[in-house]
Amino acid sequence: MTIAWVLFQLGLFLLPSSALLASLLLFPALLVGSVRREGPFWADPWNAPLLFAATAMLLGCFGAYSGSLAWAGLANWLPFFWGFWGFQPFVADARARRRAGLCLVAGTVPVLVTGLGQLWWGWQGPWQLFGGLIIWFVTPGGEPSGRLSGLFDYANIAGAWLAMVWPFALAALVQPGLSVRRRAVVVMLAAAQVAALLLTDSRNAWGALVLTVPVVLGPPSWPWLLPLLLLALLPVLLAVLPGVPLLLQQPARALVPDGIWSRLTDSRYGAERAVASTRLSQWGVALQLISERPWLGWGAAAFSVLYPLRTGKWHGHAHNLPLELAVSHGLPVALAVIGLVLALLITSLRLGLRGLFERAWWAAVLILVVLHGTDMPFFDSRLNIAGWILLAGLRCQIRSGREPAGDAPAASLG
């Protein structure tokens, strides 16, 4: 087992707790993963969309409306294009991917503990390490109030992280061959993760919780699982869908917890939200901005500058990754990056996902793709790093084709 492989695992374990500590471990691993390769970055055809996107992003910065913010915004993309390639040796086979997924599950424990602590026992920060170099701002009662956020700045981001890790926790829960003691530990971790995910009050995370189950358990389970899920979700649908007769909706709302159906319908907030504060308004303005500068975009962070000028309301991003990419860097860049991600998902699925943790890996990427349809959790560096490592794993799935699952580090790394 090489030092780089150990650093990679420790980096994944520390990632949800501290992007800084994780980066200090993952960066040297990335350097090793980049030099011990059979060919250069540009030799892999799967990197061609990223080379094109990087070039177009750099060109767009010279005439960007957002000025210096456009150059700073490249940090959200260019280093991770490199990471997509450089981390591949560490997720090169099914055994390494399984180990990486379990590292993410184990590393999520501090998020669960602090999140449940802030809601149930009123824990609060800031907590500091290394003289303030690392600070955790744990808000008592969650951020926003009443919603679990743990070590993350906002409940929706915590929900996105928990949703991404949930497929691996579920795979660990249902895997055969565990001892009674290990099974008990996994059950407790999985139960805590489900509880924390529900307490984030994130509708996207709730949806991911359900979507993950049939994907991870696989087609053999669908004849009994899908009807069971539909039966369980039927009261929720009756409680929240408009147009349902009161004769059916009232009993459904009596059965479904108030916190769930009121959150799904936004009725807990009383008055209707201003149109300019909704996703539909943000997407409409984004489409208008794209039509005005479709080729190289307006520059990174331009949406946060232009949206208030168009609507009088402030929003930091378009709440949709393809639209945000197109606004910032142009339609060609958006098509290249999003096309690459979708091609990885589709190609790896067509080749077959043999093994429980291989399906969990694919499900984690799918969850992130779905989440980025209505939000932008990748602006949190921890989710961004994890997401590109997951994409690197899909590339390796495609390269290696079918292989048996196991629990040992990648052969290429000792």
mmCIF file of C-alpha atoms in Angstrom:
data_model
loop_
_atom_site.group_PDB
_atom_site.id
_atom_site.type_symbol
_atom_site.label_atom_id
_atom_site.label_comp_id
_atom_site.label_asym_id
_atom_site.label_seq_id
_atom_site.Cartn_x
_atom_site.Cartn_y
_atom_site.Cartn_z
ATOM 1 C CA MET A 1 0.000 0.000 0.000
ATOM 2 C CA THR A 2 1.597 3.244 -1.098
ATOM 3 C CA ILE A 3 1.700 6.469 0.878
ATOM 4 C CA ALA A 4 -0.342 8.213 -1.832
ATOM 5 C CA TRP A 5 -3.156 5.675 -1.443
ATOM 6 C CA VAL A 6 -3.165 6.240 2.338
ATOM 7 C CA LEU A 7 -3.249 10.020 1.837
ATOM 8 C CA PHE A 8 -6.140 9.674 -0.576
ATOM 9 C CA GLN A 9 -8.203 7.630 1.880
ATOM 10 C CA LEU A 10 -7.449 9.986 4.786
ATOM 11 C CA GLY A 11 -8.314 12.949 2.573
ATOM 12 C CA LEU A 12 -11.724 11.463 1.763
ATOM 13 C CA PHE A 13 -12.296 10.685 5.442
ATOM 14 C CA LEU A 14 -11.545 14.290 6.474
ATOM 15 C CA LEU A 15 -13.286 15.924 3.509
ATOM 16 C CA PRO A 16 -16.708 16.575 5.095
ATOM 17 C CA SER A 17 -15.034 17.953 8.227
ATOM 18 C CA SER A 18 -12.498 20.274 6.593
ATOM 19 C CA ALA A 19 -11.792 21.059 2.967
ATOM 20 C CA LEU A 20 -8.421 22.496 4.030
ATOM 21 C CA LEU A 21 -7.199 19.396 5.871
ATOM 22 C CA ALA A 22 -8.520 17.142 3.136
ATOM 23 C CA SER A 23 -6.822 19.198 0.427
ATOM 24 C CA LEU A 24 -3.491 19.006 2.225
ATOM 25 C CA LEU A 25 -3.741 15.223 1.902
ATOM 26 C CA LEU A 26 -5.449 14.945 -1.472
ATOM 27 C CA PHE A 27 -3.126 17.337 -3.287
ATOM 28 C CA PRO A 28 0.055 15.231 -2.924
ATOM 29 C CA ALA A 29 -2.032 12.174 -3.850
ATOM 30 C CA LEU A 30 -3.185 14.041 -6.957
ATOM 31 C CA LEU A 31 0.408 14.814 -7.900
ATOM 32 C CA VAL A 32 1.333 11.138 -7.603
ATOM 33 C CA GLY A 33 -1.748 10.123 -9.540
ATOM 34 C CA SER A 34 -0.783 12.505 -12.333
ATOM 35 C CA VAL A 35 2.816 11.381 -12.818
ATOM 36 C CA ARG A 36 2.311 7.616 -12.679
ATOM 37 C CA ARG A 37 0.328 7.432 -15.889
ATOM 38 C CA GLU A 38 0.668 5.671 -19.209
ATOM 39 C CA GLY A 39 -0.256 8.768 -21.209
ATOM 40 C CA PRO A 40 -0.716 12.543 -20.798
ATOM 41 C CA PHE A 41 -4.001 14.292 -19.984
ATOM 42 C CA TRP A 42 -4.830 15.053 -23.606
ATOM 43 C CA ALA A 43 -4.344 11.436 -24.710
ATOM 44 C CA ASP A 44 -7.633 10.330 -23.106
ATOM 45 C CA PRO A 45 -10.591 11.228 -25.377
ATOM 46 C CA TRP A 46 -12.816 11.613 -22.325
ATOM 47 C CA ASN A 47 -10.732 14.664 -21.377
ATOM 48 C CA ALA A 48 -11.349 16.419 -24.705
ATOM 49 C CA PRO A 49 -14.563 18.173 -23.523
ATOM 50 C CA LEU A 50 -12.691 19.466 -20.485
ATOM 51 C CA LEU A 51 -9.808 20.770 -22.597
ATOM 52 C CA PHE A 52 -12.299 22.573 -24.816
ATOM 53 C CA ALA A 53 -14.216 23.956 -21.831
ATOM 54 C CA ALA A 54 -11.033 25.172 -20.123
ATOM 55 C CA THR A 55 -9.895 26.971 -23.274
ATOM 56 C CA ALA A 56 -13.272 28.641 -23.784
ATOM 57 C CA MET A 57 -13.452 29.650 -20.121
ATOM 58 C CA LEU A 58 -10.053 31.328 -20.318
ATOM 59 C CA LEU A 59 -10.980 33.166 -23.513
ATOM 60 C CA GLY A 60 -14.247 34.331 -21.997
ATOM 61 C CA CYS A 61 -12.498 35.923 -19.037
ATOM 62 C CA PHE A 62 -10.912 38.594 -21.255
ATOM 63 C CA GLY A 63 -14.263 40.171 -22.111
ATOM 64 C CA ALA A 64 -16.249 39.103 -19.057
ATOM 65 C CA TYR A 65 -18.872 41.445 -17.642
ATOM 66 C CA SER A 66 -17.988 40.324 -14.125
ATOM 67 C CA GLY A 67 -14.356 41.458 -14.475
ATOM 68 C CA SER A 68 -11.928 39.972 -11.964
ATOM 69 C CA LEU A 69 -14.643 37.705 -10.575
ATOM 70 C CA ALA A 70 -14.505 35.782 -13.845
ATOM 71 C CA TRP A 71 -10.843 34.900 -13.291
ATOM 72 C CA ALA A 72 -11.460 33.970 -9.649
ATOM 73 C CA GLY A 73 -14.362 31.775 -10.739
ATOM 74 C CA LEU A 74 -12.045 29.551 -12.754
ATOM 75 C CA ALA A 75 -10.956 28.047 -9.424
ATOM 76 C CA ASN A 76 -14.336 26.290 -9.297
ATOM 77 C CA TRP A 77 -13.525 24.421 -12.509
ATOM 78 C CA LEU A 78 -9.974 24.178 -13.831
ATOM 79 C CA PRO A 79 -8.348 22.453 -10.818
ATOM 80 C CA PHE A 80 -11.173 19.920 -10.796
ATOM 81 C CA PHE A 81 -10.732 19.156 -14.497
ATOM 82 C CA TRP A 82 -7.222 18.108 -13.513
ATOM 83 C CA GLY A 83 -8.568 16.169 -10.527
ATOM 84 C CA PHE A 84 -10.927 14.203 -12.772
ATOM 85 C CA TRP A 85 -7.872 12.769 -14.502
ATOM 86 C CA GLY A 86 -5.328 12.747 -11.685
ATOM 87 C CA PHE A 87 -7.500 10.923 -9.129
ATOM 88 C CA GLN A 88 -8.367 8.062 -11.467
ATOM 89 C CA PRO A 89 -5.524 5.762 -10.294
ATOM 90 C CA PHE A 90 -7.043 5.831 -6.801
ATOM 91 C CA VAL A 91 -10.467 4.657 -7.993
ATOM 92 C CA ALA A 92 -9.210 2.414 -10.777
ATOM 93 C CA ASP A 93 -11.009 -0.779 -9.769
ATOM 94 C CA ALA A 94 -14.151 -1.842 -7.940
ATOM 95 C CA ARG A 95 -12.308 -2.643 -4.710
ATOM 96 C CA ALA A 96 -10.759 0.819 -4.544
ATOM 97 C CA ARG A 97 -14.090 2.475 -5.303
ATOM 98 C CA ARG A 98 -15.744 0.480 -2.538
ATOM 99 C CA ARG A 99 -13.052 1.571 -0.080
ATOM 100 C CA ALA A 100 -13.387 5.201 -1.181
ATOM 101 C CA GLY A 101 -17.153 5.099 -0.713
ATOM 102 C CA LEU A 102 -16.776 3.671 2.791
ATOM 103 C CA CYS A 103 -14.250 6.414 3.632
ATOM 104 C CA LEU A 104 -16.908 8.983 2.744
ATOM 105 C CA VAL A 105 -19.444 7.203 4.963
ATOM 106 C CA ALA A 106 -17.044 7.083 7.916
ATOM 107 C CA GLY A 107 -16.011 10.702 7.377
ATOM 108 C CA THR A 108 -19.649 11.802 7.537
ATOM 109 C CA VAL A 109 -19.956 10.795 11.209
ATOM 110 C CA PRO A 110 -18.837 14.262 12.476
ATOM 111 C CA VAL A 111 -21.522 15.843 10.279
ATOM 112 C CA LEU A 112 -24.143 13.572 11.842
ATOM 113 C CA VAL A 113 -22.941 14.157 15.400
ATOM 114 C CA THR A 114 -22.715 17.948 15.121
ATOM 115 C CA GLY A 115 -25.954 18.185 13.172
ATOM 116 C CA LEU A 116 -27.975 16.167 15.639
ATOM 117 C CA GLY A 117 -26.215 17.934 18.501
ATOM 118 C CA GLN A 118 -27.117 21.409 17.245
ATOM 119 C CA LEU A 119 -30.797 20.477 16.975
ATOM 120 C CA TRP A 120 -31.286 18.271 20.027
ATOM 121 C CA TRP A 121 -28.790 19.675 22.525
ATOM 122 C CA GLY A 122 -28.239 23.221 21.295
ATOM 123 C CA TRP A 123 -24.560 22.807 20.454
ATOM 124 C CA GLN A 124 -22.986 25.905 18.993
ATOM 125 C CA GLY A 125 -19.667 27.132 17.662
ATOM 126 C CA PRO A 126 -17.456 28.575 16.585
ATOM 127 C CA TRP A 127 -15.023 25.726 17.253
ATOM 128 C CA GLN A 128 -11.422 26.296 16.234
ATOM 129 C CA LEU A 129 -8.332 24.252 15.446
ATOM 130 C CA PHE A 130 -4.734 25.350 14.853
ATOM 131 C CA GLY A 131 -5.205 28.864 16.174
ATOM 132 C CA GLY A 132 -8.254 29.632 14.060
ATOM 133 C CA LEU A 133 -6.917 28.186 10.827
ATOM 134 C CA ILE A 134 -9.943 25.878 10.822
ATOM 135 C CA ILE A 135 -13.240 27.193 12.220
ATOM 136 C CA TRP A 136 -16.564 25.365 12.418
ATOM 137 C CA PHE A 137 -19.527 27.722 12.702
ATOM 138 C CA VAL A 138 -22.079 25.337 14.192
ATOM 139 C CA THR A 139 -25.308 27.252 14.681
ATOM 140 C CA PRO A 140 -27.573 26.213 17.570
ATOM 141 C CA GLY A 141 -30.870 25.047 16.131
ATOM 142 C CA GLY A 142 -29.429 24.741 12.615
ATOM 143 C CA GLU A 143 -28.977 27.130 9.694
ATOM 144 C CA PRO A 144 -31.601 28.217 8.840
ATOM 145 C CA SER A 145 -33.286 27.772 12.204
ATOM 146 C CA GLY A 146 -34.805 24.373 12.764
ATOM 147 C CA ARG A 147 -32.946 22.689 9.903
ATOM 148 C CA LEU A 148 -29.890 20.491 10.386
ATOM 149 C CA SER A 149 -26.713 21.921 8.853
ATOM 150 C CA GLY A 150 -23.928 20.412 10.993
ATOM 151 C CA LEU A 151 -20.459 21.309 9.730
ATOM 152 C CA PHE A 152 -21.885 22.927 6.593
ATOM 153 C CA ASP A 153 -22.926 26.547 6.174
ATOM 154 C CA TYR A 154 -26.495 25.808 5.159
ATOM 155 C CA ALA A 155 -28.995 22.977 5.511
ATOM 156 C CA ASN A 156 -29.399 22.445 1.760
ATOM 157 C CA ILE A 157 -25.647 21.873 1.418
ATOM 158 C CA ALA A 158 -25.648 19.443 4.322
ATOM 159 C CA GLY A 159 -28.596 17.698 2.686
ATOM 160 C CA ALA A 160 -26.708 17.448 -0.597
ATOM 161 C CA TRP A 161 -23.692 15.874 1.111
ATOM 162 C CA LEU A 162 -25.818 13.380 3.039
ATOM 163 C CA ALA A 163 -27.766 12.524 -0.121
ATOM 164 C CA MET A 164 -24.536 11.900 -2.021
ATOM 165 C CA VAL A 165 -23.162 9.598 0.706
ATOM 166 C CA TRP A 166 -26.464 7.808 1.351
ATOM 167 C CA PRO A 167 -25.999 5.269 -1.523
ATOM 168 C CA PHE A 168 -22.766 4.023 0.072
ATOM 169 C CA ALA A 169 -24.374 3.851 3.520
ATOM 170 C CA LEU A 170 -27.260 1.858 2.059
ATOM 171 C CA ALA A 171 -24.873 -0.482 0.243
ATOM 172 C CA ALA A 172 -22.940 -1.018 3.482
ATOM 173 C CA LEU A 173 -26.224 -1.740 5.256
ATOM 174 C CA VAL A 174 -27.471 -4.441 2.866
ATOM 175 C CA GLN A 175 -24.150 -6.079 1.990
ATOM 176 C CA PRO A 176 -23.991 -9.738 2.966
ATOM 177 C CA GLY A 177 -21.405 -11.364 5.198
ATOM 178 C CA LEU A 178 -21.095 -8.800 8.014
ATOM 179 C CA SER A 179 -20.636 -9.970 11.582
ATOM 180 C CA VAL A 180 -23.337 -9.142 14.114
ATOM 181 C CA ARG A 181 -21.186 -6.415 15.677
ATOM 182 C CA ARG A 182 -20.373 -4.754 12.370
ATOM 183 C CA ARG A 183 -23.979 -5.038 11.249
ATOM 184 C CA ALA A 184 -25.110 -3.255 14.413
ATOM 185 C CA VAL A 185 -22.655 -0.411 13.805
ATOM 186 C CA VAL A 186 -23.765 -0.034 10.187
ATOM 187 C CA VAL A 187 -27.436 -0.039 11.189
ATOM 188 C CA MET A 188 -26.815 2.772 13.685
ATOM 189 C CA LEU A 189 -24.881 4.812 11.131
ATOM 190 C CA ALA A 190 -27.522 4.321 8.450
ATOM 191 C CA ALA A 191 -30.341 5.227 10.847
ATOM 192 C CA ALA A 192 -28.488 8.357 11.978
ATOM 193 C CA GLN A 193 -27.885 9.337 8.365
ATOM 194 C CA VAL A 194 -31.536 8.941 7.401
ATOM 195 C CA ALA A 195 -32.599 10.945 10.460
ATOM 196 C CA ALA A 196 -30.090 13.708 9.723
ATOM 197 C CA LEU A 197 -31.059 13.797 6.047
ATOM 198 C CA LEU A 198 -34.731 14.201 6.945
ATOM 199 C CA LEU A 199 -33.890 16.913 9.480
ATOM 200 C CA THR A 200 -32.111 19.027 6.858
ATOM 201 C CA ASP A 201 -35.630 19.814 5.620
ATOM 202 C CA SER A 202 -34.240 19.729 2.074
ATOM 203 C CA ARG A 203 -36.821 18.560 -0.434
ATOM 204 C CA ASN A 204 -34.063 17.612 -2.867
ATOM 205 C CA ALA A 205 -32.409 15.452 -0.215
ATOM 206 C CA TRP A 206 -35.726 13.796 0.626
ATOM 207 C CA GLY A 207 -36.206 12.886 -3.009
ATOM 208 C CA ALA A 208 -32.662 11.520 -3.188
ATOM 209 C CA LEU A 209 -33.343 9.353 -0.140
ATOM 210 C CA VAL A 210 -36.112 7.557 -2.046
ATOM 211 C CA LEU A 211 -34.453 7.536 -5.479
ATOM 212 C CA THR A 212 -31.332 5.846 -4.134
ATOM 213 C CA VAL A 213 -33.065 2.713 -2.873
ATOM 214 C CA PRO A 214 -34.135 1.075 -6.169
ATOM 215 C CA VAL A 215 -30.887 2.064 -7.882
ATOM 216 C CA VAL A 216 -28.629 0.545 -5.230
ATOM 217 C CA LEU A 217 -30.702 -2.591 -4.645
ATOM 218 C CA GLY A 218 -30.831 -3.145 -8.392
ATOM 219 C CA PRO A 219 -33.347 -4.585 -10.900
ATOM 220 C CA PRO A 220 -33.835 -7.954 -9.128
ATOM 221 C CA SER A 221 -35.547 -6.082 -6.277
ATOM 222 C CA TRP A 222 -37.843 -3.976 -8.437
ATOM 223 C CA PRO A 223 -40.831 -6.397 -8.735
ATOM 224 C CA TRP A 224 -41.464 -6.086 -4.977
ATOM 225 C CA LEU A 225 -39.641 -2.827 -4.129
ATOM 226 C CA LEU A 226 -41.257 -0.440 -6.622
ATOM 227 C CA PRO A 227 -44.861 -1.305 -5.647
ATOM 228 C CA LEU A 228 -43.863 -0.995 -1.999
ATOM 229 C CA LEU A 229 -42.313 2.431 -2.563
ATOM 230 C CA LEU A 230 -45.336 3.582 -4.552
ATOM 231 C CA LEU A 231 -47.643 2.441 -1.772
ATOM 232 C CA ALA A 232 -45.537 4.294 0.814
ATOM 233 C CA LEU A 233 -45.433 7.477 -1.286
ATOM 234 C CA LEU A 234 -49.124 7.469 -2.194
ATOM 235 C CA PRO A 235 -50.258 9.279 0.998
ATOM 236 C CA VAL A 236 -47.540 11.910 0.438
ATOM 237 C CA LEU A 237 -48.666 12.477 -3.137
ATOM 238 C CA LEU A 238 -52.293 12.777 -2.091
ATOM 239 C CA ALA A 239 -51.288 15.232 0.648
ATOM 240 C CA VAL A 240 -49.292 17.599 -1.561
ATOM 241 C CA LEU A 241 -50.575 17.430 -5.126
ATOM 242 C CA PRO A 242 -52.945 20.246 -6.153
ATOM 243 C CA GLY A 243 -56.421 19.283 -7.308
ATOM 244 C CA VAL A 244 -56.757 16.255 -5.025
ATOM 245 C CA PRO A 245 -60.305 16.104 -3.560
ATOM 246 C CA LEU A 246 -60.493 17.083 0.112
ATOM 247 C CA LEU A 247 -62.111 13.728 0.817
ATOM 248 C CA LEU A 248 -58.747 12.125 -0.022
ATOM 249 C CA GLN A 249 -56.351 14.945 0.882
ATOM 250 C CA GLN A 250 -57.463 15.506 4.457
ATOM 251 C CA PRO A 251 -56.953 11.885 5.588
ATOM 252 C CA ALA A 252 -53.625 11.835 3.752
ATOM 253 C CA ARG A 253 -52.478 14.986 5.566
ATOM 254 C CA ALA A 254 -53.570 13.443 8.845
ATOM 255 C CA LEU A 255 -51.398 10.416 8.073
ATOM 256 C CA VAL A 256 -48.317 12.243 6.731
ATOM 257 C CA PRO A 257 -46.349 14.315 9.286
ATOM 258 C CA ASP A 258 -47.136 18.033 9.047
ATOM 259 C CA GLY A 259 -43.459 18.908 8.628
ATOM 260 C CA ILE A 260 -43.265 16.862 5.417
ATOM 261 C CA TRP A 261 -46.391 17.872 3.518
ATOM 262 C CA SER A 262 -46.223 21.518 4.592
ATOM 263 C CA ARG A 263 -42.596 21.713 3.449
ATOM 264 C CA LEU A 264 -43.389 20.067 0.115
ATOM 265 C CA THR A 265 -46.216 22.536 -0.505
ATOM 266 C CA ASP A 266 -44.437 25.575 1.050
ATOM 267 C CA SER A 267 -47.617 26.186 3.055
ATOM 268 C CA ARG A 268 -45.677 26.494 6.326
ATOM 269 C CA TYR A 269 -44.427 29.921 5.196
ATOM 270 C CA GLY A 270 -47.880 31.431 4.915
ATOM 271 C CA ALA A 271 -47.933 34.143 2.265
ATOM 272 C CA GLU A 272 -46.857 33.296 -1.245
ATOM 273 C CA ARG A 273 -43.263 34.064 -2.150
ATOM 274 C CA ALA A 274 -42.446 36.947 -4.442
ATOM 275 C CA VAL A 275 -42.094 35.797 -8.041
ATOM 276 C CA ALA A 276 -38.535 37.190 -8.234
ATOM 277 C CA SER A 277 -37.562 34.878 -5.366
ATOM 278 C CA THR A 278 -38.654 31.677 -7.109
ATOM 279 C CA ARG A 279 -36.650 29.219 -9.191
ATOM 280 C CA LEU A 280 -38.832 29.921 -12.242
ATOM 281 C CA SER A 281 -37.914 33.608 -12.173
ATOM 282 C CA GLN A 282 -34.217 32.807 -11.774
ATOM 283 C CA TRP A 283 -34.298 30.348 -14.662
ATOM 284 C CA GLY A 284 -36.197 32.809 -16.851
ATOM 285 C CA VAL A 285 -33.641 35.557 -16.288
ATOM 286 C CA ALA A 286 -30.826 33.048 -16.865
ATOM 287 C CA LEU A 287 -32.301 32.051 -20.238
ATOM 288 C CA GLN A 288 -32.563 35.715 -21.195
ATOM 289 C CA LEU A 289 -28.924 36.323 -20.252
ATOM 290 C CA ILE A 290 -27.834 33.270 -22.239
ATOM 291 C CA SER A 291 -29.665 34.511 -25.331
ATOM 292 C CA GLU A 292 -27.843 37.853 -25.072
ATOM 293 C CA ARG A 293 -24.334 36.351 -24.783
ATOM 294 C CA PRO A 294 -24.524 32.693 -25.844
ATOM 295 C CA TRP A 295 -20.932 31.969 -26.903
ATOM 296 C CA LEU A 296 -18.544 32.941 -24.112
ATOM 297 C CA GLY A 297 -21.025 34.066 -21.471
ATOM 298 C CA TRP A 298 -20.894 36.916 -19.002
ATOM 299 C CA GLY A 299 -18.147 35.589 -16.733
ATOM 300 C CA ALA A 300 -18.237 33.681 -13.449
ATOM 301 C CA ALA A 301 -20.484 35.218 -10.748
ATOM 302 C CA ALA A 302 -22.151 37.498 -13.316
ATOM 303 C CA PHE A 303 -25.594 36.155 -12.413
ATOM 304 C CA SER A 304 -25.288 37.534 -8.879
ATOM 305 C CA VAL A 305 -24.523 40.969 -10.358
ATOM 306 C CA LEU A 306 -27.091 40.977 -13.163
ATOM 307 C CA TYR A 307 -30.069 39.356 -11.447
ATOM 308 C CA PRO A 308 -30.625 42.243 -8.992
ATOM 309 C CA LEU A 309 -30.446 44.707 -11.895
ATOM 310 C CA ARG A 310 -33.163 42.789 -13.760
ATOM 311 C CA THR A 311 -35.490 41.928 -10.852
ATOM 312 C CA GLY A 312 -34.586 43.992 -7.787
ATOM 313 C CA LYS A 313 -33.943 40.769 -5.839
ATOM 314 C CA TRP A 314 -30.538 39.259 -5.057
ATOM 315 C CA HIS A 315 -29.556 35.661 -5.767
ATOM 316 C CA GLY A 316 -26.027 34.327 -5.913
ATOM 317 C CA HIS A 317 -26.629 31.826 -8.713
ATOM 318 C CA ALA A 318 -29.251 30.451 -11.097
ATOM 319 C CA HIS A 319 -30.114 27.356 -9.015
ATOM 320 C CA ASN A 320 -29.418 25.155 -12.033
ATOM 321 C CA LEU A 321 -25.931 24.053 -13.038
ATOM 322 C CA PRO A 322 -26.400 23.928 -16.849
ATOM 323 C CA LEU A 323 -27.957 27.402 -16.813
ATOM 324 C CA GLU A 324 -25.283 28.763 -14.468
ATOM 325 C CA LEU A 325 -22.541 27.383 -16.698
ATOM 326 C CA ALA A 326 -24.127 28.839 -19.813
ATOM 327 C CA VAL A 327 -24.616 32.255 -18.209
ATOM 328 C CA SER A 328 -21.058 32.348 -16.897
ATOM 329 C CA HIS A 329 -19.121 30.677 -19.711
ATOM 330 C CA GLY A 330 -21.450 30.247 -22.678
ATOM 331 C CA LEU A 331 -23.549 27.498 -24.210
ATOM 332 C CA PRO A 332 -20.620 25.564 -25.772
ATOM 333 C CA VAL A 333 -18.941 25.167 -22.373
ATOM 334 C CA ALA A 334 -22.212 24.115 -20.739
ATOM 335 C CA LEU A 335 -22.856 21.531 -23.453
ATOM 336 C CA ALA A 336 -19.292 20.174 -23.187
ATOM 337 C CA VAL A 337 -19.274 19.747 -19.399
ATOM 338 C CA ILE A 338 -22.853 18.559 -18.974
ATOM 339 C CA GLY A 339 -22.507 16.314 -22.026
ATOM 340 C CA LEU A 340 -19.418 14.691 -20.494
ATOM 341 C CA VAL A 341 -21.217 13.972 -17.208
ATOM 342 C CA LEU A 342 -24.272 12.507 -18.943
ATOM 343 C CA ALA A 343 -22.078 10.443 -21.270
ATOM 344 C CA LEU A 344 -20.223 9.002 -18.276
ATOM 345 C CA LEU A 345 -23.493 8.061 -16.588
ATOM 346 C CA ILE A 346 -25.065 6.519 -19.684
ATOM 347 C CA THR A 347 -21.965 4.672 -20.893
ATOM 348 C CA SER A 348 -21.158 3.158 -17.496
ATOM 349 C CA LEU A 349 -24.789 2.073 -17.134
ATOM 350 C CA ARG A 350 -24.820 0.454 -20.574
ATOM 351 C CA LEU A 351 -21.653 -1.470 -19.763
ATOM 352 C CA GLY A 352 -23.347 -2.853 -16.685
ATOM 353 C CA LEU A 353 -22.960 -2.122 -12.979
ATOM 354 C CA ARG A 354 -21.817 -5.381 -11.465
ATOM 355 C CA GLY A 355 -21.768 -5.280 -7.721
ATOM 356 C CA LEU A 356 -23.594 -3.510 -4.925
ATOM 357 C CA PHE A 357 -21.025 -0.753 -4.426
ATOM 358 C CA GLU A 358 -20.691 -0.178 -8.175
ATOM 359 C CA ARG A 359 -24.401 0.624 -8.255
ATOM 360 C CA ALA A 360 -23.937 2.817 -5.178
ATOM 361 C CA TRP A 361 -21.142 4.730 -6.931
ATOM 362 C CA TRP A 362 -23.316 5.278 -9.994
ATOM 363 C CA ALA A 363 -26.256 6.294 -7.794
ATOM 364 C CA ALA A 364 -24.130 8.881 -5.956
ATOM 365 C CA VAL A 365 -23.262 10.558 -9.265
ATOM 366 C CA LEU A 366 -26.905 10.417 -10.379
ATOM 367 C CA ILE A 367 -27.995 12.058 -7.121
ATOM 368 C CA LEU A 368 -25.528 14.908 -7.619
ATOM 369 C CA VAL A 369 -26.721 15.399 -11.198
ATOM 370 C CA VAL A 370 -30.345 15.570 -10.058
ATOM 371 C CA LEU A 371 -29.542 17.939 -7.188
ATOM 372 C CA HIS A 372 -27.796 20.334 -9.551
ATOM 373 C CA GLY A 373 -30.973 20.649 -11.562
ATOM 374 C CA THR A 374 -32.537 22.853 -8.892
ATOM 375 C CA ASP A 375 -29.594 23.959 -6.735
ATOM 376 C CA MET A 376 -25.841 24.575 -6.839
ATOM 377 C CA PRO A 377 -24.189 22.586 -4.010
ATOM 378 C CA PHE A 378 -20.943 22.343 -6.012
ATOM 379 C CA PHE A 379 -20.078 25.853 -4.789
ATOM 380 C CA ASP A 380 -19.150 24.097 -1.542
ATOM 381 C CA SER A 381 -15.595 22.919 -2.211
ATOM 382 C CA ARG A 382 -16.111 19.650 -0.321
ATOM 383 C CA LEU A 383 -18.955 18.601 -2.586
ATOM 384 C CA ASN A 384 -17.037 19.796 -5.631
ATOM 385 C CA ILE A 385 -14.009 17.656 -4.757
ATOM 386 C CA ALA A 386 -16.123 14.608 -3.979
ATOM 387 C CA GLY A 387 -18.159 15.038 -7.152
ATOM 388 C CA TRP A 388 -15.158 15.043 -9.468
ATOM 389 C CA ILE A 389 -13.678 12.022 -7.685
ATOM 390 C CA LEU A 390 -16.981 10.222 -8.269
ATOM 391 C CA LEU A 391 -16.852 11.178 -11.952
ATOM 392 C CA ALA A 392 -13.279 9.877 -12.106
ATOM 393 C CA GLY A 393 -14.606 6.585 -10.766
ATOM 394 C CA LEU A 394 -17.195 6.400 -13.551
ATOM 395 C CA ARG A 395 -14.421 6.911 -16.109
ATOM 396 C CA CYS A 396 -12.570 4.000 -14.523
ATOM 397 C CA GLN A 397 -15.699 1.848 -14.577
ATOM 398 C CA ILE A 398 -15.895 2.429 -18.319
ATOM 399 C CA ARG A 399 -12.204 1.685 -18.804
ATOM 400 C CA SER A 400 -12.177 -1.516 -16.838
ATOM 401 C CA GLY A 401 -15.571 -2.818 -17.921
ATOM 402 C CA ARG A 402 -16.845 -5.600 -15.723
ATOM 403 C CA GLU A 403 -14.819 -6.620 -12.684
ATOM 404 C CA PRO A 404 -15.579 -8.326 -9.374
ATOM 405 C CA ALA A 405 -16.263 -6.261 -6.291
ATOM 406 C CA GLY A 406 -13.978 -6.521 -3.287
ATOM 407 C CA ASP A 407 -12.300 -4.637 -0.482
ATOM 408 C CA ALA A 408 -8.679 -3.950 -1.304
ATOM 409 C CA PRO A 409 -6.846 -0.900 -2.607
ATOM 410 C CA ALA A 410 -6.316 -0.393 -6.307
ATOM 411 C CA ALA A 411 -3.698 -2.731 -7.687
ATOM 412 C CA SER A 412 -1.992 0.117 -9.509
ATOM 413 C CA LEU A 413 -1.266 1.786 -6.188
ATOM 414 C CA GLY A 414 -0.044 -1.226 -4.293
#
